[in-house]
Amino acid sequence: MKLRWGALTLAGVLALAACGAETEAPTAAAGGGGGGSLVWAVETQPITFNPQQWGQNKARLLVHNQFDSLIARGKDGEFLPWLAESWEVSKDGLTYTLQLRDDVTFHDGEKFDAASVKANFDQLLSPGYNPAVAAIQLRDFDGAEVAGPHTLKIKLKAPDGLFLDFLASPYAGQVSPKSLKNAKDLKAGGVDVVGTGPFILDRFAPGQEVHYRRNPNYNWPPAGSAHQGPARLSEVTYRFLPEAAVRVGALTSGQVQVIEGVPATEIGLIKSDPRLKLETSLNSGSAFSYYFNVSHAPFDDKRVREAFRDAVDVDAVLNSVYQGTAKRAWSVVGQGSAQVYDSSLENTFGNDSQRADKLLDEAGWDKRDAEGYRVKDGKRLTVRAVNSAPFVRDRREILAQAIQAAVKQSAGIDFQVKLVDQGSAQKAYDDNAYEIFENSRGDTDAGAALNLILPKGAAINRTHFESAELDELLAEASAGSDAARRKELYAKVQKLVSDEALLLPLYVPADQIAYSASVTGVTFEPVSGTPNSAYDIRIGT
């Protein structure tokens, strides 16, 4: 097995999980809106608690406990009021006028108003704060003007069909101006980076848990919430238990009431237990895929990219790892983004070892070494993936092992995977010392994900592929708001990406939640498909 553990050791992960599992859970009080303590085990510890630095889909449910966005998304994808009661867009699409609530207070006592929203926009555009957001979501932003105590005018340089989606995203989570000025580590977040949300973060033990207590003054949930006023729970603790078996064990033993990230191997156990319930939802955005770095050998040769894609029987691999619970992906866009997903790509490539062999022979990799790997000019056909541990979820390390075996057996490719800390992974990306970059994005509008990954110079364009046609398609789709035209443009994007064999789509990320039957109000965000915050949850009837 060539899967290697770098700076983060397996023993360390298991010790961390065991430590979290041994802590006794608080006793659940009666629900009914009067209180209750909930313990929820999660797979991934957030890199940051600042919503404007959000990048882990698994951490999204924590963000909206503490922070509110300006607008929300409804079950049909419509935009709904939240901290902004209403908004108007000028006919030319260049001016957005937001009417903000006048009864909202930050956790530190600061008033929420137009000046505080402007301060948040100013922060988002400050150098080095979040370059990706500045370059993608706010690329057309031209300034914000306080037009009244609770009226904000936003000017754009060009129409932007993704701007309302940005206002509804965690990136538009509102941070107290006092926090923006005085936080010890604004980018990391924590107890001194506060919002307006239904819960207040008051304790964070790295590697173990984060604790929230109810905001007693909360009375401004997004439209469509199941209730008004403060959260029904008095407190909620999220434990960081990266090992799936530990999470399931904590649930079945009653140490926690909710878990996310239920492994396929345990779904039968959960479903057969009358004390427990299971919910699952596909995520929106891009599929989990292996992106090929075309800037150097061997993936600068399209034939090698196609061969890697053809060497994998994705259905068989997914079934072996996820036992029939994973949704096969066929495009850079996942089926969770049904409004733009191009189903015509299904069954158009893959699982053709004979073609993979032929392509590699044509590309000059027609000899093999003593271990069965292909070689050319004395060099083995090796491709490397360097993965950042905080972003690994869904047994992806096991999936990598299965793909390692598949590409060796089918095509003689030496696929090497290294799991390291975030800093080491970033250095490898900066040094261009990799051939495969694995990624999925949970953006509610798939266009935001595509703009981060595909265009020339994009924040995480780690394929280094450049195409004027691709960039033009993405620019037109992003600027427009006509749904039919956007779908047509994004279909062309997906086909171009597939024709160029820029990636191997694997599966559509999903969230699974298992919880005690005594818990009610567990839901998913209607567009992203990720778990909602704990705002509507209660214990008991």
Coordinates of C-alpha atoms in Angstrom, one line a residue:
M1 CA 0.0 0.0 0.0
K2 CA 1.5 3.4 -1.0
L3 CA -0.9 5.7 0.9
R4 CA 1.4 7.5 3.3
W5 CA 0.7 9.6 6.3
G6 CA 2.8 12.7 6.6
A7 CA 2.8 15.3 9.4
L8 CA -0.6 14.1 10.7
T9 CA -0.1 10.5 12.0
L10 CA -2.8 7.9 12.1
A11 CA -2.0 7.3 15.7
G12 CA -2.5 10.9 16.5
V13 CA -5.9 10.9 14.9
L14 CA -7.0 7.9 16.8
A15 CA -5.8 9.3 20.0
L16 CA -7.6 12.5 19.4
A17 CA -10.8 10.6 18.6
A18 CA -10.5 8.4 21.7
C19 CA -9.9 11.5 23.9
G20 CA -13.1 13.1 22.6
A21 CA -15.1 9.9 23.0
E22 CA -14.3 9.5 26.7
T23 CA -15.7 12.8 27.8
E24 CA -19.1 12.4 29.4
A25 CA -21.9 14.0 27.5
P26 CA -24.1 16.6 29.3
T27 CA -27.5 15.3 30.3
A28 CA -30.3 16.3 28.0
A29 CA -32.9 18.5 29.6
A30 CA -36.5 18.6 28.5
G31 CA -37.1 20.4 25.2
G32 CA -40.2 22.2 24.2
G33 CA -38.3 25.5 23.8
G34 CA -37.4 25.7 27.4
G35 CA -33.9 24.5 27.1
G36 CA -31.9 21.3 26.6
S37 CA -28.3 20.4 26.1
L38 CA -27.3 18.7 22.8
V39 CA -24.0 17.0 22.0
W40 CA -23.3 16.6 18.3
A41 CA -20.2 14.6 17.0
V42 CA -18.7 16.0 13.8
E43 CA -16.1 14.6 11.5
T44 CA -14.0 17.7 10.9
Q45 CA -12.7 20.4 13.1
P46 CA -13.0 23.8 11.4
I47 CA -9.8 25.5 10.2
T48 CA -11.5 28.8 11.1
F49 CA -14.6 30.0 13.0
N50 CA -14.7 33.2 10.9
P51 CA -17.5 32.8 8.3
Q52 CA -15.7 35.1 5.9
Q53 CA -12.8 32.6 5.8
W54 CA -15.1 29.6 5.4
G55 CA -13.8 26.9 3.0
Q56 CA -14.8 23.5 4.6
N57 CA -18.3 22.3 3.7
K58 CA -18.3 20.1 6.8
A59 CA -17.9 23.3 8.9
R60 CA -20.9 25.1 7.4
L61 CA -23.4 24.0 10.1
L62 CA -21.2 25.6 12.8
V63 CA -20.9 28.9 11.0
H64 CA -24.7 29.6 11.0
N65 CA -24.9 28.9 14.7
Q66 CA -23.0 32.0 15.4
F67 CA -23.4 34.2 12.3
D68 CA -26.3 35.3 10.1
S69 CA -26.0 36.1 6.4
L70 CA -27.7 39.0 4.7
I71 CA -30.2 36.9 2.8
A72 CA -31.3 33.2 2.8
R73 CA -32.2 30.6 0.2
G74 CA -35.6 28.8 0.2
K75 CA -36.5 25.2 -0.7
D76 CA -36.9 26.1 -4.4
G77 CA -33.7 28.1 -4.5
E78 CA -35.5 31.4 -4.1
F79 CA -33.8 34.3 -2.2
L80 CA -35.5 35.2 1.1
P81 CA -35.1 37.9 3.7
W82 CA -32.8 37.5 6.6
L83 CA -30.7 40.4 8.0
A84 CA -31.8 42.3 4.9
E85 CA -35.5 42.7 5.0
S86 CA -35.7 43.5 1.3
W87 CA -33.5 44.5 -1.6
E88 CA -33.9 46.2 -5.0
V89 CA -31.7 45.7 -8.1
S90 CA -31.4 48.5 -10.6
K91 CA -32.4 47.8 -14.2
D92 CA -28.8 47.8 -15.4
G93 CA -27.9 45.3 -12.6
L94 CA -25.2 47.6 -11.2
T95 CA -26.9 48.9 -8.0
Y96 CA -28.2 46.8 -5.1
T97 CA -30.2 48.6 -2.4
L98 CA -30.5 46.7 0.8
Q99 CA -33.1 47.6 3.5
L100 CA -31.7 46.1 6.7
R101 CA -33.4 45.1 9.9
D102 CA -33.3 47.7 12.7
D103 CA -33.7 45.4 15.6
V104 CA -30.5 43.3 15.4
T105 CA -27.7 43.3 17.9
F106 CA -24.3 41.6 17.8
H107 CA -23.3 39.3 20.6
D108 CA -21.0 42.0 22.0
G109 CA -23.8 44.6 22.2
E110 CA -22.8 46.5 18.9
K111 CA -25.8 47.5 16.8
F112 CA -26.2 45.9 13.4
D113 CA -26.8 48.6 10.8
A114 CA -25.7 49.8 7.3
A115 CA -22.4 51.0 8.7
S116 CA -21.6 47.6 10.1
V117 CA -22.4 45.9 6.8
K118 CA -20.1 48.4 5.0
A119 CA -17.4 47.6 7.5
N120 CA -17.7 43.9 6.6
F121 CA -17.5 44.6 2.9
D122 CA -14.4 46.8 3.5
Q123 CA -12.8 44.0 5.5
L124 CA -13.5 41.4 2.8
L125 CA -11.6 43.5 0.3
S126 CA -8.7 44.3 2.6
P127 CA -5.4 42.9 1.1
G128 CA -4.6 39.4 2.1
Y129 CA -7.9 38.8 4.1
N130 CA -9.5 36.5 1.6
P131 CA -8.0 36.9 -1.8
A132 CA -10.2 34.2 -3.3
V133 CA -13.5 35.9 -2.3
A134 CA -12.1 39.3 -3.5
A135 CA -11.2 37.8 -6.9
I136 CA -14.3 35.7 -7.5
Q137 CA -17.4 36.6 -5.4
L138 CA -16.5 40.3 -5.2
R139 CA -14.7 40.7 -8.5
D140 CA -17.4 43.1 -9.7
F141 CA -17.8 44.9 -6.4
D142 CA -17.3 48.7 -6.8
G143 CA -18.1 49.9 -3.3
A144 CA -20.8 50.2 -0.6
E145 CA -22.5 53.5 0.5
V146 CA -24.4 54.1 3.7
A147 CA -27.6 55.7 2.4
G148 CA -29.4 55.7 5.8
P149 CA -29.0 54.1 9.2
H150 CA -30.4 50.8 7.8
T151 CA -30.1 51.4 4.0
L152 CA -27.0 50.2 2.1
K153 CA -26.3 50.9 -1.6
I154 CA -23.9 48.5 -3.3
K155 CA -22.3 49.4 -6.6
L156 CA -21.0 46.8 -9.1
K157 CA -18.7 47.4 -12.0
A158 CA -20.6 44.9 -14.2
P159 CA -23.8 42.7 -13.8
D160 CA -23.1 39.7 -11.7
G161 CA -25.6 36.8 -11.6
L162 CA -23.8 35.3 -8.6
F163 CA -24.0 38.3 -6.3
L164 CA -27.2 37.4 -4.6
D165 CA -25.9 33.9 -4.0
F166 CA -22.8 35.6 -2.3
L167 CA -25.1 37.6 0.0
A168 CA -26.8 34.3 1.0
S169 CA -23.5 32.5 1.6
P170 CA -21.4 32.1 4.8
Y171 CA -19.0 34.6 3.3
A172 CA -21.6 37.2 3.9
G173 CA -21.9 36.2 7.6
Q174 CA -21.9 39.5 9.5
V175 CA -19.1 40.0 12.0
S176 CA -19.2 42.7 14.7
P177 CA -17.2 45.8 13.7
K178 CA -15.6 45.6 17.2
S179 CA -14.4 42.1 16.3
L180 CA -13.1 43.3 12.9
K181 CA -10.9 45.9 14.7
N182 CA -9.9 44.1 17.9
A183 CA -9.9 40.3 17.5
K184 CA -6.7 38.7 18.5
D185 CA -6.8 36.5 15.3
L186 CA -9.6 37.7 13.1
K187 CA -8.9 35.1 10.3
A188 CA -9.0 32.2 12.7
G189 CA -12.1 33.4 14.6
G190 CA -13.0 32.2 18.0
V191 CA -14.7 33.6 21.1
D192 CA -13.7 37.2 20.3
V193 CA -15.0 37.1 16.7
V194 CA -18.8 37.5 17.2
G195 CA -21.9 37.6 15.0
T196 CA -25.6 38.1 15.4
G197 CA -26.6 34.4 15.3
P198 CA -28.8 32.2 17.6
F199 CA -25.8 30.9 19.5
I200 CA -22.8 32.4 21.1
L201 CA -19.4 30.6 20.9
D202 CA -18.0 30.6 24.4
R203 CA -15.5 27.8 24.6
F204 CA -13.2 26.0 22.1
A205 CA -10.9 23.2 23.0
P206 CA -8.8 22.4 19.9
G207 CA -8.9 18.8 19.0
Q208 CA -11.8 18.1 21.3
E209 CA -14.9 20.3 21.1
V210 CA -16.5 23.6 20.6
H211 CA -19.4 24.9 22.9
Y212 CA -22.2 27.3 22.1
R213 CA -24.8 28.8 24.4
R214 CA -28.1 30.2 23.4
N215 CA -28.3 33.9 22.4
P216 CA -31.3 35.0 24.6
N217 CA -31.9 38.1 22.5
Y218 CA -32.2 36.3 19.1
N219 CA -35.4 37.2 17.2
W220 CA -34.4 37.5 13.5
P221 CA -34.2 34.0 11.9
P222 CA -34.3 33.7 8.2
A223 CA -37.7 33.5 6.5
G224 CA -38.9 29.9 6.5
S225 CA -37.5 28.9 9.9
A226 CA -39.7 26.6 11.9
H227 CA -40.0 29.1 14.8
Q228 CA -39.3 32.6 15.9
G229 CA -37.4 33.9 18.9
P230 CA -34.4 32.3 20.6
A231 CA -33.1 28.8 19.8
R232 CA -34.9 26.0 21.5
L233 CA -31.7 24.5 22.9
S234 CA -29.9 26.2 25.8
E235 CA -26.6 24.9 24.7
V236 CA -24.9 22.7 22.0
T237 CA -21.5 21.1 22.1
Y238 CA -19.9 19.8 18.9
R239 CA -17.2 17.1 19.5
F240 CA -14.5 16.6 16.9
L241 CA -14.4 12.8 16.3
P242 CA -12.7 12.2 13.0
E243 CA -13.0 8.4 13.2
A244 CA -16.3 7.2 11.9
A245 CA -16.5 4.2 14.2
V246 CA -15.9 6.4 17.2
R247 CA -18.7 8.7 16.2
V248 CA -21.2 5.8 15.7
G249 CA -20.1 4.3 19.0
A250 CA -20.7 7.5 20.8
L251 CA -24.2 7.8 19.4
T252 CA -25.3 4.2 20.0
S253 CA -23.9 4.4 23.6
G254 CA -25.8 7.6 24.3
Q255 CA -22.7 9.8 24.7
V256 CA -23.9 12.1 22.0
Q257 CA -27.4 12.7 20.5
V258 CA -26.4 13.5 16.9
I259 CA -23.6 12.6 14.5
E260 CA -22.8 13.6 11.0
G261 CA -20.7 11.6 8.5
V262 CA -22.3 8.2 8.9
P263 CA -20.1 5.6 7.2
A264 CA -21.7 3.2 4.7
T265 CA -20.6 0.3 6.9
E266 CA -22.8 1.5 9.7
I267 CA -25.9 2.6 7.9
G268 CA -27.6 -0.8 8.4
L269 CA -26.9 -0.7 12.1
I270 CA -28.4 2.8 12.4
K271 CA -31.5 1.9 10.4
S272 CA -32.2 -1.2 12.4
D273 CA -32.0 0.6 15.7
P274 CA -35.5 1.9 16.7
R275 CA -33.8 4.5 19.0
L276 CA -32.2 6.2 16.1
K277 CA -33.0 8.1 12.9
L278 CA -31.0 8.6 9.7
E279 CA -31.3 11.5 7.2
T280 CA -29.1 12.1 4.1
S281 CA -28.9 14.8 1.5
L282 CA -26.8 15.4 -1.6
N283 CA -24.6 18.6 -1.5
S284 CA -24.7 21.2 -4.2
G285 CA -21.7 22.5 -6.0
S286 CA -18.9 20.6 -7.7
A287 CA -18.5 16.8 -7.5
F288 CA -15.5 15.2 -5.6
S289 CA -13.0 14.7 -8.4
Y290 CA -9.4 14.1 -9.1
Y291 CA -8.2 17.2 -11.1
F292 CA -5.1 16.6 -13.3
N293 CA -2.2 19.1 -13.3
V294 CA -1.6 19.7 -17.0
S295 CA 1.4 22.0 -16.5
H296 CA 4.0 19.2 -16.5
A297 CA 4.5 15.5 -17.3
P298 CA 2.7 13.1 -17.4
F299 CA -0.6 14.9 -17.5
D300 CA 0.5 17.5 -20.0
D301 CA -0.3 14.7 -22.5
K302 CA -4.1 14.4 -22.9
R303 CA -3.7 10.7 -23.7
V304 CA -2.3 10.0 -20.2
R305 CA -5.2 12.0 -18.6
E306 CA -7.7 9.9 -20.6
A307 CA -5.9 6.7 -19.7
F308 CA -6.0 7.4 -16.0
R309 CA -9.7 8.1 -16.3
D310 CA -10.3 4.9 -18.3
A311 CA -8.2 2.8 -15.9
V312 CA -10.7 3.2 -13.1
D313 CA -14.0 1.3 -12.8
V314 CA -15.5 4.0 -10.6
D315 CA -18.7 2.1 -9.9
A316 CA -16.8 -0.9 -8.6
V317 CA -14.5 1.3 -6.5
L318 CA -17.3 3.3 -5.0
N319 CA -19.2 0.1 -4.2
S320 CA -16.2 -1.4 -2.4
V321 CA -15.6 1.7 -0.3
Y322 CA -19.2 3.0 0.2
Q323 CA -21.3 -0.1 -0.3
G324 CA -23.7 1.4 -2.7
T325 CA -24.4 4.5 -0.7
A326 CA -22.3 7.0 -2.9
K327 CA -23.8 8.8 -5.9
R328 CA -21.5 8.3 -8.9
A329 CA -20.4 11.6 -10.5
W330 CA -20.0 12.1 -14.2
S331 CA -19.2 15.8 -14.4
V332 CA -17.3 18.5 -12.6
V333 CA -20.8 19.6 -11.4
G334 CA -22.6 17.3 -9.0
Q335 CA -26.2 16.1 -9.5
G336 CA -27.0 18.0 -6.3
S337 CA -26.9 21.1 -8.5
A338 CA -29.7 19.9 -10.7
Q339 CA -30.4 23.3 -12.3
V340 CA -27.1 23.2 -14.2
Y341 CA -26.0 19.6 -14.1
D342 CA -25.4 18.1 -17.6
S343 CA -26.7 14.5 -17.6
S344 CA -25.6 13.9 -21.2
L345 CA -22.1 13.2 -19.9
E346 CA -23.2 10.1 -18.1
N347 CA -21.7 6.8 -19.4
T348 CA -19.5 8.6 -21.9
F349 CA -16.1 7.6 -20.5
G350 CA -14.3 5.4 -18.0
N351 CA -13.9 1.7 -17.1
D352 CA -12.0 0.8 -20.3
S353 CA -8.6 -0.8 -19.4
Q354 CA -8.0 -1.8 -23.0
R355 CA -8.3 1.8 -24.2
A356 CA -6.1 3.0 -21.3
D357 CA -3.4 0.5 -22.3
K358 CA -3.6 1.6 -26.0
L359 CA -3.4 5.3 -25.0
L360 CA -0.4 4.8 -22.8
D361 CA 1.4 2.8 -25.5
E362 CA 0.8 5.6 -27.9
A363 CA 2.1 8.1 -25.5
G364 CA 5.4 6.2 -25.2
W365 CA 4.8 4.5 -21.9
D366 CA 5.0 1.2 -23.5
K367 CA 7.5 -0.6 -21.2
R368 CA 7.1 -1.9 -17.7
D369 CA 9.5 -2.3 -14.8
A370 CA 9.9 -5.3 -12.5
E371 CA 7.0 -4.2 -10.4
G372 CA 4.7 -3.9 -13.3
Y373 CA 4.7 -0.1 -13.6
R374 CA 5.0 1.7 -16.9
V375 CA 8.2 3.4 -17.7
K376 CA 9.5 5.8 -20.4
D377 CA 13.1 6.9 -20.8
G378 CA 14.0 5.1 -17.6
K379 CA 11.3 7.0 -15.6
R380 CA 8.3 5.4 -13.9
L381 CA 4.8 6.7 -14.7
T382 CA 4.2 8.2 -11.3
V383 CA 1.5 10.7 -10.3
R384 CA 1.3 12.3 -6.9
A385 CA -1.5 13.7 -4.8
V386 CA -0.8 15.8 -1.7
N387 CA -3.9 16.1 0.4
S388 CA -4.5 18.5 3.3
A389 CA -5.8 16.6 6.3
P390 CA -8.4 19.1 7.4
F391 CA -10.3 18.7 4.1
V392 CA -10.2 14.9 4.1
R393 CA -13.7 13.4 4.7
D394 CA -16.0 10.6 3.6
R395 CA -13.3 7.8 3.8
R396 CA -11.4 9.5 1.0
E397 CA -8.1 8.0 2.2
I398 CA -9.7 4.5 1.7
L399 CA -11.0 5.6 -1.7
A400 CA -7.5 6.6 -2.7
Q401 CA -6.2 3.2 -1.8
A402 CA -8.8 1.5 -4.0
I403 CA -7.9 3.8 -6.9
Q404 CA -4.2 3.2 -6.3
A405 CA -4.8 -0.5 -6.8
A406 CA -7.1 0.0 -9.8
V407 CA -4.7 2.1 -11.8
K408 CA -1.8 -0.1 -11.1
Q409 CA -3.6 -3.3 -12.1
S410 CA -5.4 -1.8 -15.1
A411 CA -2.7 0.5 -16.5
G412 CA 0.6 0.2 -14.6
I413 CA 0.3 3.7 -13.2
D414 CA 2.1 4.5 -9.9
F415 CA -0.4 6.6 -8.0
Q416 CA 1.1 8.0 -4.7
V417 CA -1.0 9.8 -2.1
K418 CA 0.4 11.7 0.8
L419 CA -1.8 13.1 3.6
V420 CA -0.2 16.1 5.4
D421 CA -1.0 19.2 7.4
Q422 CA -2.5 22.2 5.6
G423 CA 0.8 24.1 5.5
S424 CA 2.7 21.3 3.9
A425 CA -0.1 20.7 1.3
Q426 CA -0.1 24.4 0.4
K427 CA 3.6 24.4 -0.1
A428 CA 3.3 21.4 -2.5
Y429 CA 0.7 23.3 -4.4
D430 CA 2.8 26.5 -4.5
D431 CA 5.8 24.5 -5.7
N432 CA 3.7 22.7 -8.3
A433 CA 4.9 19.4 -6.8
Y434 CA 1.9 17.3 -7.5
E435 CA 0.0 15.8 -10.4
I436 CA -3.5 15.3 -8.9
F437 CA -5.5 17.7 -6.9
E438 CA -8.6 16.4 -5.2
N439 CA -11.5 18.7 -4.5
S440 CA -15.2 19.2 -4.0
R441 CA -17.0 22.5 -3.4
G442 CA -20.3 22.9 -1.6
D443 CA -21.3 26.3 -3.1
T444 CA -25.0 26.8 -3.4
D445 CA -24.5 28.1 -6.9
A446 CA -22.2 25.7 -8.8
G447 CA -21.0 28.7 -10.8
A448 CA -19.1 29.9 -7.8
A449 CA -17.2 26.6 -7.6
L450 CA -16.4 26.6 -11.3
N451 CA -15.1 30.1 -11.1
L452 CA -12.8 29.2 -8.3
I453 CA -11.4 26.1 -10.0
L454 CA -11.4 26.5 -13.8
P455 CA -10.6 29.9 -15.2
K456 CA -7.0 31.1 -15.9
G457 CA -5.6 32.5 -12.7
A458 CA -8.5 31.3 -10.6
A459 CA -7.7 30.9 -6.8
I460 CA -7.6 27.1 -6.9
N461 CA -7.0 26.4 -10.6
R462 CA -4.5 23.7 -9.8
T463 CA -4.9 22.0 -13.2
H464 CA -3.2 25.1 -14.7
F465 CA -5.3 24.5 -17.7
E466 CA -5.9 27.7 -19.8
S467 CA -8.7 28.2 -22.4
A468 CA -10.1 31.5 -23.6
E469 CA -13.3 29.7 -24.7
L470 CA -13.7 28.2 -21.2
D471 CA -13.1 31.6 -19.5
E472 CA -15.6 33.3 -21.9
L473 CA -18.3 30.7 -21.2
L474 CA -17.8 31.1 -17.4
A475 CA -17.8 34.9 -17.6
E476 CA -21.1 35.0 -19.5
A477 CA -22.8 32.5 -17.3
S478 CA -21.7 34.3 -14.2
A479 CA -22.9 37.7 -15.4
G480 CA -26.4 36.6 -16.5
S481 CA -29.5 35.7 -14.5
D482 CA -31.5 33.9 -17.1
A483 CA -31.7 30.3 -15.8
A484 CA -32.1 28.7 -19.2
R485 CA -29.2 30.5 -20.7
R486 CA -27.0 29.8 -17.7
K487 CA -27.8 26.1 -17.9
E488 CA -26.9 26.1 -21.6
L489 CA -23.5 27.8 -20.9
Y490 CA -22.7 25.6 -18.0
A491 CA -23.4 22.5 -20.1
K492 CA -20.8 23.7 -22.6
V493 CA -18.4 24.2 -19.7
Q494 CA -18.9 20.7 -18.4
K495 CA -18.5 19.2 -21.9
L496 CA -15.3 21.1 -22.6
V497 CA -13.9 20.0 -19.3
S498 CA -14.9 16.4 -20.0
D499 CA -13.6 16.5 -23.6
E500 CA -10.2 17.8 -22.3
A501 CA -10.1 15.0 -19.6
L502 CA -9.2 17.6 -17.0
L503 CA -10.5 15.5 -14.2
L504 CA -11.8 12.1 -13.0
P505 CA -15.3 12.8 -11.4
L506 CA -15.8 10.3 -8.6
Y507 CA -18.9 10.9 -6.4
V508 CA -21.3 13.6 -5.3
P509 CA -20.7 14.6 -1.7
A510 CA -23.6 14.1 0.7
D511 CA -24.2 14.7 4.3
Q512 CA -25.6 11.9 6.5
I513 CA -27.0 12.7 9.9
A514 CA -27.9 10.0 12.5
Y515 CA -29.6 11.1 15.7
S516 CA -31.6 10.0 18.7
A517 CA -35.3 9.6 18.2
S518 CA -35.8 12.0 21.0
V519 CA -34.3 14.8 18.9
T520 CA -36.5 16.8 16.5
G521 CA -35.8 19.7 14.1
V522 CA -32.8 18.2 12.4
T523 CA -32.8 19.5 8.9
F524 CA -30.6 20.3 5.9
E525 CA -30.1 23.7 4.1
P526 CA -32.5 23.5 1.2
V527 CA -30.0 24.5 -1.6
S528 CA -26.6 23.4 -0.3
G529 CA -27.8 20.1 1.1
T530 CA -25.6 20.6 4.2
P531 CA -26.9 20.3 7.8
N532 CA -28.7 23.3 9.1
S533 CA -27.6 25.0 12.3
A534 CA -29.0 23.9 15.7
Y535 CA -31.5 26.8 15.8
D536 CA -34.7 24.7 15.2
I537 CA -33.5 21.6 17.1
R538 CA -35.1 20.5 20.3
I539 CA -35.0 17.5 22.6
G540 CA -38.3 15.9 23.4
T541 CA -41.7 16.9 22.1

